[in-house]
mmCIF file of C-alpha atoms in Angstrom:
data_model
loop_
_atom_site.group_PDB
_atom_site.id
_atom_site.type_symbol
_atom_site.label_atom_id
_atom_site.label_comp_id
_atom_site.label_asym_id
_atom_site.label_seq_id
_atom_site.Cartn_x
_atom_site.Cartn_y
_atom_site.Cartn_z
ATOM 1 C CA MET A 1 156.243 179.773 111.811
ATOM 2 C CA LYS A 2 157.690 176.299 111.549
ATOM 3 C CA GLN A 3 160.859 175.826 109.547
ATOM 4 C CA SER A 4 159.038 173.446 107.211
ATOM 5 C CA LYS A 5 156.817 176.319 106.120
ATOM 6 C CA LYS A 6 159.845 178.380 105.117
ATOM 7 C CA ARG A 7 161.265 175.801 102.696
ATOM 8 C CA VAL A 8 159.381 176.349 99.479
ATOM 9 C CA LEU A 9 160.752 175.630 96.040
ATOM 10 C CA ALA A 10 162.868 178.627 95.093
ATOM 11 C CA ALA A 11 162.113 178.234 91.423
ATOM 12 C CA VAL A 12 158.440 178.734 92.142
ATOM 13 C CA LEU A 13 158.596 181.353 94.858
ATOM 14 C CA SER A 14 161.501 183.667 94.267
ATOM 15 C CA GLY A 15 161.228 184.585 90.588
ATOM 16 C CA MET A 16 159.933 187.845 89.195
ATOM 17 C CA PHE A 17 157.026 187.287 86.850
ATOM 18 C CA MET A 18 156.178 190.011 84.328
ATOM 19 C CA ILE A 19 152.433 189.634 84.147
ATOM 20 C CA GLY A 20 150.854 190.844 80.896
ATOM 21 C CA SER A 21 147.706 192.907 81.180
ATOM 22 C CA PHE A 22 144.724 192.099 78.997
ATOM 23 C CA ALA A 23 141.183 193.338 78.619
ATOM 24 C CA GLY A 24 138.935 191.704 81.194
ATOM 25 C CA CYS A 25 141.962 190.671 83.300
ATOM 26 C CA GLY A 26 142.944 187.294 81.970
ATOM 27 C CA GLY A 27 142.424 187.309 78.220
ATOM 28 C CA GLY A 28 145.808 185.884 77.228
ATOM 29 C CA THR A 29 149.047 184.292 78.304
ATOM 30 C CA THR A 30 151.831 186.433 76.865
ATOM 31 C CA THR A 31 153.883 188.282 79.456
ATOM 32 C CA ASP A 32 155.048 191.215 77.338
ATOM 33 C CA SER A 33 153.364 194.589 76.836
ATOM 34 C CA THR A 34 151.568 194.724 73.483
ATOM 35 C CA ALA A 35 151.573 197.987 71.565
ATOM 36 C CA ASP A 36 148.515 198.874 69.519
ATOM 37 C CA SER A 37 149.611 199.795 66.024
ATOM 38 C CA GLN A 38 146.950 202.489 65.696
ATOM 39 C CA ASN A 39 144.603 204.197 68.095
ATOM 40 C CA THR A 40 141.423 205.437 66.426
ATOM 41 C CA THR A 41 139.781 206.961 69.502
ATOM 42 C CA ALA A 42 139.016 210.633 68.933
ATOM 43 C CA THR A 43 140.575 212.511 71.822
ATOM 44 C CA GLU A 44 141.961 215.954 72.344
ATOM 45 C CA THR A 45 145.666 216.639 72.480
ATOM 46 C CA THR A 46 147.033 219.855 73.894
ATOM 47 C CA THR A 47 149.520 222.534 72.964
ATOM 48 C CA LYS A 48 150.122 223.286 76.631
ATOM 49 C CA ASP A 49 153.558 223.057 78.141
ATOM 50 C CA ARG A 50 153.850 220.184 80.580
ATOM 51 C CA SER A 51 153.955 222.608 83.479
ATOM 52 C CA ASP A 52 150.438 223.716 82.509
ATOM 53 C CA MET A 53 148.988 220.202 82.094
ATOM 54 C CA THR A 54 146.693 218.831 84.794
ATOM 55 C CA ILE A 55 146.122 215.097 85.007
ATOM 56 C CA LYS A 56 143.517 213.925 87.480
ATOM 57 C CA VAL A 57 143.713 210.420 88.896
ATOM 58 C CA VAL A 58 140.604 208.765 90.355
ATOM 59 C CA LEU A 59 141.506 205.690 92.412
ATOM 60 C CA LYS A 60 139.203 203.072 93.929
ATOM 61 C CA THR A 61 139.944 204.511 97.355
ATOM 62 C CA LEU A 62 142.693 206.245 99.290
ATOM 63 C CA ALA A 63 141.769 204.425 102.498
ATOM 64 C CA SER A 64 144.272 201.592 102.177
ATOM 65 C CA GLU A 65 148.034 201.256 102.109
ATOM 66 C CA TYR A 66 148.005 199.768 98.616
ATOM 67 C CA TRP A 67 146.139 202.668 97.039
ATOM 68 C CA GLN A 68 148.298 205.158 98.894
ATOM 69 C CA TYR A 69 151.246 203.357 97.293
ATOM 70 C CA VAL A 70 149.629 203.826 93.867
ATOM 71 C CA GLN A 71 149.107 207.504 94.722
ATOM 72 C CA THR A 72 152.819 207.875 95.496
ATOM 73 C CA GLY A 73 153.655 206.507 92.050
ATOM 74 C CA CYS A 74 151.232 208.916 90.382
ATOM 75 C CA LYS A 75 152.724 211.909 92.151
ATOM 76 C CA ALA A 76 156.276 210.771 91.424
ATOM 77 C CA ALA A 77 155.426 210.623 87.727
ATOM 78 C CA GLY A 78 153.990 214.115 87.907
ATOM 79 C CA ARG A 79 157.169 215.416 89.483
ATOM 80 C CA ASP A 80 159.480 213.585 87.073
ATOM 81 C CA LEU A 81 157.493 214.520 83.969
ATOM 82 C CA GLY A 82 156.806 218.088 85.058
ATOM 83 C CA VAL A 83 152.990 217.908 85.028
ATOM 84 C CA ASN A 84 150.371 218.682 87.653
ATOM 85 C CA VAL A 85 148.792 215.555 89.147
ATOM 86 C CA GLU A 86 145.763 215.542 91.426
ATOM 87 C CA VAL A 87 144.816 212.224 93.051
ATOM 88 C CA LEU A 88 141.275 211.526 94.245
ATOM 89 C CA GLY A 89 139.549 208.443 95.613
ATOM 90 C CA ALA A 90 136.387 207.127 97.227
ATOM 91 C CA THR A 91 136.198 206.462 100.958
ATOM 92 C CA SER A 92 136.005 202.683 100.430
ATOM 93 C CA GLU A 93 135.962 200.068 97.683
ATOM 94 C CA THR A 94 132.188 199.772 98.003
ATOM 95 C CA ALA A 95 131.506 203.521 97.743
ATOM 96 C CA TYR A 96 130.316 203.169 94.149
ATOM 97 C CA GLU A 97 128.131 206.259 93.944
ATOM 98 C CA GLU A 98 130.853 208.363 95.517
ATOM 99 C CA GLN A 99 133.367 207.360 92.860
ATOM 100 C CA ILE A 100 130.809 207.938 90.106
ATOM 101 C CA GLN A 101 130.335 211.489 91.393
ATOM 102 C CA ILE A 102 134.093 212.074 91.632
ATOM 103 C CA ILE A 103 134.510 210.943 88.023
ATOM 104 C CA GLU A 104 131.607 213.115 86.869
ATOM 105 C CA THR A 105 133.106 216.163 88.559
ATOM 106 C CA THR A 106 136.528 215.372 87.114
ATOM 107 C CA LEU A 107 135.230 215.015 83.557
ATOM 108 C CA ASN A 108 133.290 218.285 83.783
ATOM 109 C CA ALA A 109 136.106 220.325 85.326
ATOM 110 C CA SER A 110 137.619 222.831 82.910
ATOM 111 C CA ASP A 111 141.130 222.233 84.232
ATOM 112 C CA THR A 112 141.136 218.459 83.597
ATOM 113 C CA ASP A 113 143.390 217.719 80.618
ATOM 114 C CA ALA A 114 143.415 213.920 81.056
ATOM 115 C CA MET A 115 142.023 211.362 83.492
ATOM 116 C CA VAL A 116 143.571 208.201 84.913
ATOM 117 C CA VAL A 117 141.014 205.939 86.580
ATOM 118 C CA ALA A 118 140.936 202.741 88.636
ATOM 119 C CA PRO A 119 137.224 201.889 88.414
ATOM 120 C CA LEU A 120 135.114 200.359 91.139
ATOM 121 C CA GLN A 121 132.458 199.519 88.555
ATOM 122 C CA ALA A 122 133.958 199.318 85.082
ATOM 123 C CA ASP A 123 130.599 199.306 83.260
ATOM 124 C CA SER A 124 129.511 202.510 84.973
ATOM 125 C CA VAL A 125 132.786 204.212 84.102
ATOM 126 C CA ALA A 126 132.438 203.108 80.466
ATOM 127 C CA ASN A 127 129.092 204.886 80.320
ATOM 128 C CA GLN A 128 130.487 207.995 82.004
ATOM 129 C CA ILE A 129 133.360 208.424 79.555
ATOM 130 C CA ALA A 130 131.365 207.566 76.423
ATOM 131 C CA ASN A 131 131.198 211.179 75.246
ATOM 132 C CA THR A 132 134.412 212.578 76.672
ATOM 133 C CA SER A 133 137.079 214.052 74.436
ATOM 134 C CA ILE A 134 139.924 214.076 76.964
ATOM 135 C CA PRO A 135 142.446 211.213 77.094
ATOM 136 C CA VAL A 136 141.483 208.447 79.529
ATOM 137 C CA VAL A 137 143.834 205.796 80.912
ATOM 138 C CA ALA A 138 142.589 202.871 83.029
ATOM 139 C CA ILE A 139 144.741 201.306 85.727
ATOM 140 C CA ASP A 140 144.362 198.151 87.841
ATOM 141 C CA THR A 141 140.961 197.239 86.344
ATOM 142 C CA GLN A 142 140.167 197.417 82.648
ATOM 143 C CA VAL A 143 137.287 199.438 81.231
ATOM 144 C CA ASP A 144 135.667 198.106 78.063
ATOM 145 C CA SER A 145 135.545 201.333 76.075
ATOM 146 C CA ASP A 146 137.263 202.701 72.986
ATOM 147 C CA LYS A 147 137.727 205.908 74.956
ATOM 148 C CA VAL A 148 140.372 204.166 77.068
ATOM 149 C CA LEU A 149 143.663 204.755 75.286
ATOM 150 C CA SER A 150 145.756 202.521 77.521
ATOM 151 C CA PHE A 151 145.360 200.023 80.353
ATOM 152 C CA VAL A 152 148.109 199.663 82.962
ATOM 153 C CA GLY A 153 147.859 196.707 85.304
ATOM 154 C CA PHE A 154 148.148 192.984 85.708
ATOM 155 C CA ASP A 155 146.680 189.772 84.414
ATOM 156 C CA ASN A 156 145.094 189.047 87.789
ATOM 157 C CA GLU A 157 144.073 185.529 86.853
ATOM 158 C CA GLU A 158 147.516 184.533 85.620
ATOM 159 C CA MET A 159 149.398 185.959 88.589
ATOM 160 C CA ALA A 160 146.932 184.383 91.046
ATOM 161 C CA GLU A 161 147.454 181.035 89.353
ATOM 162 C CA LEU A 162 151.180 181.376 90.056
ATOM 163 C CA GLY A 163 150.260 182.178 93.657
ATOM 164 C CA GLY A 164 148.018 179.129 93.812
ATOM 165 C CA LYS A 165 150.789 176.838 92.648
ATOM 166 C CA ALA A 166 153.270 178.389 95.085
ATOM 167 C CA ALA A 167 150.822 178.036 97.980
ATOM 168 C CA ALA A 168 150.216 174.389 97.105
ATOM 169 C CA GLU A 169 153.958 173.716 97.240
ATOM 170 C CA ALA A 170 154.183 175.532 100.567
ATOM 171 C CA ALA A 171 151.303 173.469 101.959
ATOM 172 C CA LYS A 172 153.021 170.244 100.950
ATOM 173 C CA GLU A 173 156.220 171.431 102.619
ATOM 174 C CA ALA A 174 154.169 172.214 105.733
ATOM 175 C CA GLY A 175 153.015 168.600 105.905
ATOM 176 C CA TRP A 176 149.591 168.665 104.257
ATOM 177 C CA THR A 177 148.943 165.500 102.248
ATOM 178 C CA GLU A 178 145.541 166.586 100.931
ATOM 179 C CA ILE A 179 145.466 170.145 99.610
ATOM 180 C CA THR A 180 142.170 171.938 100.224
ATOM 181 C CA ALA A 181 141.807 175.686 99.729
ATOM 182 C CA ILE A 182 139.131 178.281 100.450
ATOM 183 C CA GLY A 183 139.058 181.852 99.169
ATOM 184 C CA ILE A 184 138.086 185.072 100.920
ATOM 185 C CA ALA A 185 137.208 187.326 98.005
ATOM 186 C CA GLY A 186 136.840 191.084 97.772
ATOM 187 C CA VAL A 187 133.669 192.713 96.485
ATOM 188 C CA GLN A 188 131.152 190.387 94.858
ATOM 189 C CA GLY A 189 130.987 191.107 91.133
ATOM 190 C CA ASP A 190 134.322 192.956 91.037
ATOM 191 C CA SER A 191 136.259 191.716 88.006
ATOM 192 C CA THR A 192 139.650 191.941 89.732
ATOM 193 C CA SER A 193 138.551 189.857 92.706
ATOM 194 C CA GLU A 194 136.818 187.310 90.486
ATOM 195 C CA ALA A 195 139.904 186.936 88.298
ATOM 196 C CA ARG A 196 142.125 186.390 91.332
ATOM 197 C CA MET A 197 139.874 183.704 92.785
ATOM 198 C CA LYS A 198 139.661 181.974 89.420
ATOM 199 C CA GLY A 199 143.449 182.061 89.165
ATOM 200 C CA TYR A 200 143.934 180.693 92.677
ATOM 201 C CA GLN A 201 141.552 177.872 91.811
ATOM 202 C CA ALA A 202 143.454 177.058 88.617
ATOM 203 C CA GLY A 203 146.773 176.988 90.463
ATOM 204 C CA ILE A 204 145.458 174.685 93.179
ATOM 205 C CA GLU A 205 143.808 172.294 90.750
ATOM 206 C CA ALA A 206 146.935 172.207 88.568
ATOM 207 C CA SER A 207 148.823 171.138 91.701
ATOM 208 C CA GLY A 208 146.425 168.297 92.459
ATOM 209 C CA GLY A 209 144.452 170.105 95.150
ATOM 210 C CA THR A 210 140.826 171.124 95.627
ATOM 211 C CA PHE A 211 139.557 174.697 95.695
ATOM 212 C CA LEU A 212 136.182 174.849 97.444
ATOM 213 C CA MET A 213 134.592 177.454 95.180
ATOM 214 C CA ASP A 214 131.135 176.763 96.614
ATOM 215 C CA GLU A 215 132.454 177.947 100.003
ATOM 216 C CA LEU A 216 133.882 181.220 98.688
ATOM 217 C CA GLN A 217 133.497 184.067 101.195
ATOM 218 C CA TYR A 218 133.129 187.792 100.393
ATOM 219 C CA ALA A 219 134.703 190.396 102.663
ATOM 220 C CA ASN A 220 134.284 193.578 100.568
ATOM 221 C CA SER A 221 138.087 193.931 100.589
ATOM 222 C CA THR A 222 138.151 194.835 104.301
ATOM 223 C CA ALA A 223 140.039 193.226 107.174
ATOM 224 C CA ASP A 224 137.083 193.451 109.562
ATOM 225 C CA GLN A 225 134.833 191.453 107.281
ATOM 226 C CA ALA A 226 137.641 188.982 106.570
ATOM 227 C CA VAL A 227 137.618 188.165 110.299
ATOM 228 C CA THR A 228 133.931 187.274 110.096
ATOM 229 C CA CYS A 229 134.564 185.165 107.002
ATOM 230 C CA MET A 230 137.411 183.300 108.669
ATOM 231 C CA GLU A 231 135.302 182.613 111.742
ATOM 232 C CA ALA A 232 132.714 180.993 109.476
ATOM 233 C CA ILE A 233 135.401 178.890 107.794
ATOM 234 C CA VAL A 234 136.677 177.643 111.156
ATOM 235 C CA GLN A 235 133.154 176.761 112.225
ATOM 236 C CA ASN A 236 132.599 174.774 109.025
ATOM 237 C CA HIS A 237 136.065 173.185 109.069
ATOM 238 C CA PRO A 238 137.166 172.577 112.668
ATOM 239 C CA GLU A 239 139.629 170.024 111.308
ATOM 240 C CA GLY A 240 141.582 172.768 109.525
ATOM 241 C CA VAL A 241 142.121 173.827 105.919
ATOM 242 C CA SER A 242 145.478 173.676 104.193
ATOM 243 C CA ILE A 243 145.284 177.037 102.355
ATOM 244 C CA ILE A 244 143.342 180.279 102.763
ATOM 245 C CA PHE A 245 143.539 182.694 99.834
ATOM 246 C CA ALA A 246 142.570 186.343 100.283
ATOM 247 C CA ASN A 247 141.925 189.111 97.781
ATOM 248 C CA ASN A 248 144.434 191.371 99.544
ATOM 249 C CA ASP A 249 147.047 191.249 102.283
ATOM 250 C CA ASP A 250 145.019 193.049 104.950
ATOM 251 C CA MET A 251 142.386 190.339 104.639
ATOM 252 C CA ALA A 252 144.951 187.516 104.776
ATOM 253 C CA ILE A 253 146.577 188.960 107.899
ATOM 254 C CA ALA A 254 143.205 189.427 109.596
ATOM 255 C CA ALA A 255 142.137 185.887 108.723
ATOM 256 C CA LYS A 256 145.317 184.380 110.151
ATOM 257 C CA ARG A 257 144.852 186.324 113.369
ATOM 258 C CA VAL A 258 141.521 184.539 113.908
ATOM 259 C CA VAL A 259 143.187 181.123 114.190
ATOM 260 C CA GLU A 260 146.163 182.024 116.375
ATOM 261 C CA GLY A 261 146.490 179.253 118.964
ATOM 262 C CA ASN A 262 144.218 176.872 117.039
ATOM 263 C CA PRO A 263 146.283 173.714 116.452
ATOM 264 C CA ALA A 264 144.120 172.627 113.521
ATOM 265 C CA TYR A 265 145.256 175.738 111.620
ATOM 266 C CA GLU A 266 148.854 175.829 112.845
ATOM 267 C CA ASN A 267 150.241 174.861 109.430
ATOM 268 C CA THR A 268 147.643 176.582 107.266
ATOM 269 C CA ILE A 269 149.082 178.678 104.443
ATOM 270 C CA PHE A 270 147.654 182.213 104.301
ATOM 271 C CA CYS A 271 148.231 183.841 100.916
ATOM 272 C CA GLY A 272 147.299 187.437 100.170
ATOM 273 C CA CYS A 273 147.827 189.813 97.269
ATOM 274 C CA GLY A 274 149.357 193.278 97.199
ATOM 275 C CA GLY A 275 152.818 193.236 98.707
ATOM 276 C CA ASN A 276 152.804 196.498 100.663
ATOM 277 C CA THR A 277 155.016 197.314 103.654
ATOM 278 C CA ALA A 278 152.572 195.892 106.187
ATOM 279 C CA ALA A 279 152.442 192.627 104.251
ATOM 280 C CA MET A 280 156.217 192.274 104.129
ATOM 281 C CA GLU A 281 156.470 192.924 107.854
ATOM 282 C CA ALA A 282 153.648 190.453 108.518
ATOM 283 C CA ILE A 283 155.424 187.745 106.532
ATOM 284 C CA LEU A 284 158.675 188.375 108.392
ATOM 285 C CA ASN A 285 156.773 188.198 111.711
ATOM 286 C CA GLY A 286 154.893 185.017 110.822
ATOM 287 C CA GLU A 287 151.543 186.816 110.547
ATOM 288 C CA GLU A 288 151.063 185.954 106.868
ATOM 289 C CA THR A 289 152.648 183.119 104.913
ATOM 290 C CA MET A 290 153.038 184.605 101.447
ATOM 291 C CA THR A 291 151.703 187.169 99.020
ATOM 292 C CA VAL A 292 151.398 187.759 95.313
ATOM 293 C CA ALA A 293 153.138 191.123 95.367
ATOM 294 C CA VAL A 294 152.161 193.648 92.726
ATOM 295 C CA ASP A 295 153.812 196.992 92.089
ATOM 296 C CA GLY A 296 151.154 199.620 92.702
ATOM 297 C CA TYR A 297 153.736 202.398 92.495
ATOM 298 C CA ASP A 298 154.619 201.266 88.982
ATOM 299 C CA VAL A 299 150.950 201.122 87.969
ATOM 300 C CA GLY A 300 150.339 204.680 89.143
ATOM 301 C CA TYR A 301 153.536 206.019 87.616
ATOM 302 C CA ARG A 302 153.001 204.443 84.220
ATOM 303 C CA GLY A 303 149.334 205.435 84.161
ATOM 304 C CA VAL A 304 150.270 209.109 84.431
ATOM 305 C CA GLN A 305 153.084 208.592 81.937
ATOM 306 C CA ALA A 306 150.628 207.157 79.389
ATOM 307 C CA ALA A 307 148.289 210.119 79.890
ATOM 308 C CA VAL A 308 151.119 212.568 79.194
ATOM 309 C CA GLU A 309 152.014 210.685 76.017
ATOM 310 C CA ALA A 310 148.408 210.909 74.834
ATOM 311 C CA LEU A 311 148.221 214.637 75.564
ATOM 312 C CA GLU A 312 151.345 215.187 73.488
ATOM 313 C CA GLY A 313 149.818 213.400 70.494
ATOM 314 C CA LYS A 314 151.680 210.137 70.924
ATOM 315 C CA THR A 315 150.059 206.695 70.974
ATOM 316 C CA PRO A 316 150.611 204.992 74.341
ATOM 317 C CA GLU A 317 150.837 201.229 74.427
ATOM 318 C CA LYS A 318 147.358 199.734 74.577
ATOM 319 C CA PHE A 319 148.338 197.262 77.294
ATOM 320 C CA ILE A 320 151.133 198.070 79.718
ATOM 321 C CA ALA A 321 152.297 195.191 81.913
ATOM 322 C CA SER A 322 153.309 195.664 85.524
ATOM 323 C CA PRO A 323 155.354 193.068 87.435
ATOM 324 C CA ALA A 324 154.155 190.598 90.049
ATOM 325 C CA THR A 325 156.332 188.580 92.431
ATOM 326 C CA ILE A 326 155.669 185.673 94.779
ATOM 327 C CA VAL A 327 157.013 186.757 98.176
ATOM 328 C CA THR A 328 157.627 184.452 101.138
ATOM 329 C CA ILE A 329 159.782 184.730 104.225
ATOM 330 C CA GLU A 330 162.748 183.822 102.012
ATOM 331 C CA ASN A 331 162.638 187.056 99.986
ATOM 332 C CA ALA A 332 160.388 189.346 102.055
ATOM 333 C CA GLU A 333 163.230 191.417 103.494
ATOM 334 C CA GLU A 334 164.612 192.231 100.063
ATOM 335 C CA HIS A 335 161.166 193.096 98.717
ATOM 336 C CA LEU A 336 160.419 195.237 101.785
ATOM 337 C CA ALA A 337 163.497 197.356 101.122
ATOM 338 C CA GLU A 338 162.375 197.975 97.542
ATOM 339 C CA VAL A 339 158.835 198.900 98.580
ATOM 340 C CA GLN A 340 160.074 201.277 101.281
ATOM 341 C CA LYS A 341 162.339 203.057 98.801
ATOM 342 C CA LYS A 342 159.334 203.744 96.599
ATOM 343 C CA GLU A 343 157.014 204.645 99.465
ATOM 344 C CA ASN A 344 159.618 207.110 100.711
ATOM 345 C CA ASP A 345 160.014 208.373 97.144
ATOM 346 C CA THR A 346 163.754 207.718 97.088
ATOM 347 C CA VAL A 347 163.899 205.688 93.863
#
């Protein structure tokens, strides 16, 4: 990585941004958690001791480092709060029917006291929980249902906009005079992926650049498909593109690998989202330029925490914000140390 790519405005890149979470991922601009004054959803509480409570967590998948990081947070909360936590997940982020079945089994199980869910298809989950009486907490992706007592996550659009602005500054530092960006999205129709791409676009356009939305690629949140997408981008733009945005870090790393040795893409900025250990190491090794790092551990932990509050008759905050940080080579080592502490459960 050239030195010019390392010098990015510290005020833009190094700050910690507390990203407020809103229904639909992007419904407001405040950065503080907002407590609901009253929750009218009819749900069951329990007289069980915490040691007898069972909270089941259904994640989008367990087949990625990010979701394993979320799982670690869930289990840490269970240990700290003294409740039983079982974490489940589909085999991939496109295994919709599999997750639907997992949720159905979870809701019908007699030992499920509360459910925490990161939905692959929010509308389907809303239908599934319509008649449940157990507390439900959504994480990462909102579910439009009055059965959801709390949502823990991020304003994906707002944090991606910050990433877009940071990437534009990095591209200018790398010598690009015209800023052109293309996105490699996750699963088509997924609200999280759509919000991130919309945010990236807003950040680029606010910085005077162009986001080629009509050339948006979909990689189903997998590195293998991101390679195919990047190959198509190179074929369409042999002259190079200043910025490639990806829905997650695995995709960004895979896309950058495609253009190794291609001089037209030598100074291209590759920006992912996630901020796991592999991403930090990739940034330090020049295999990814930057990431919008989110705290999956925190999301999992606070999701379980909200479920416990609901079971004990308390009213959890309706929207619980989790932090996001722009990470570059300048602060990747520090962020890596923090992530590893949580992954190793030594916080």
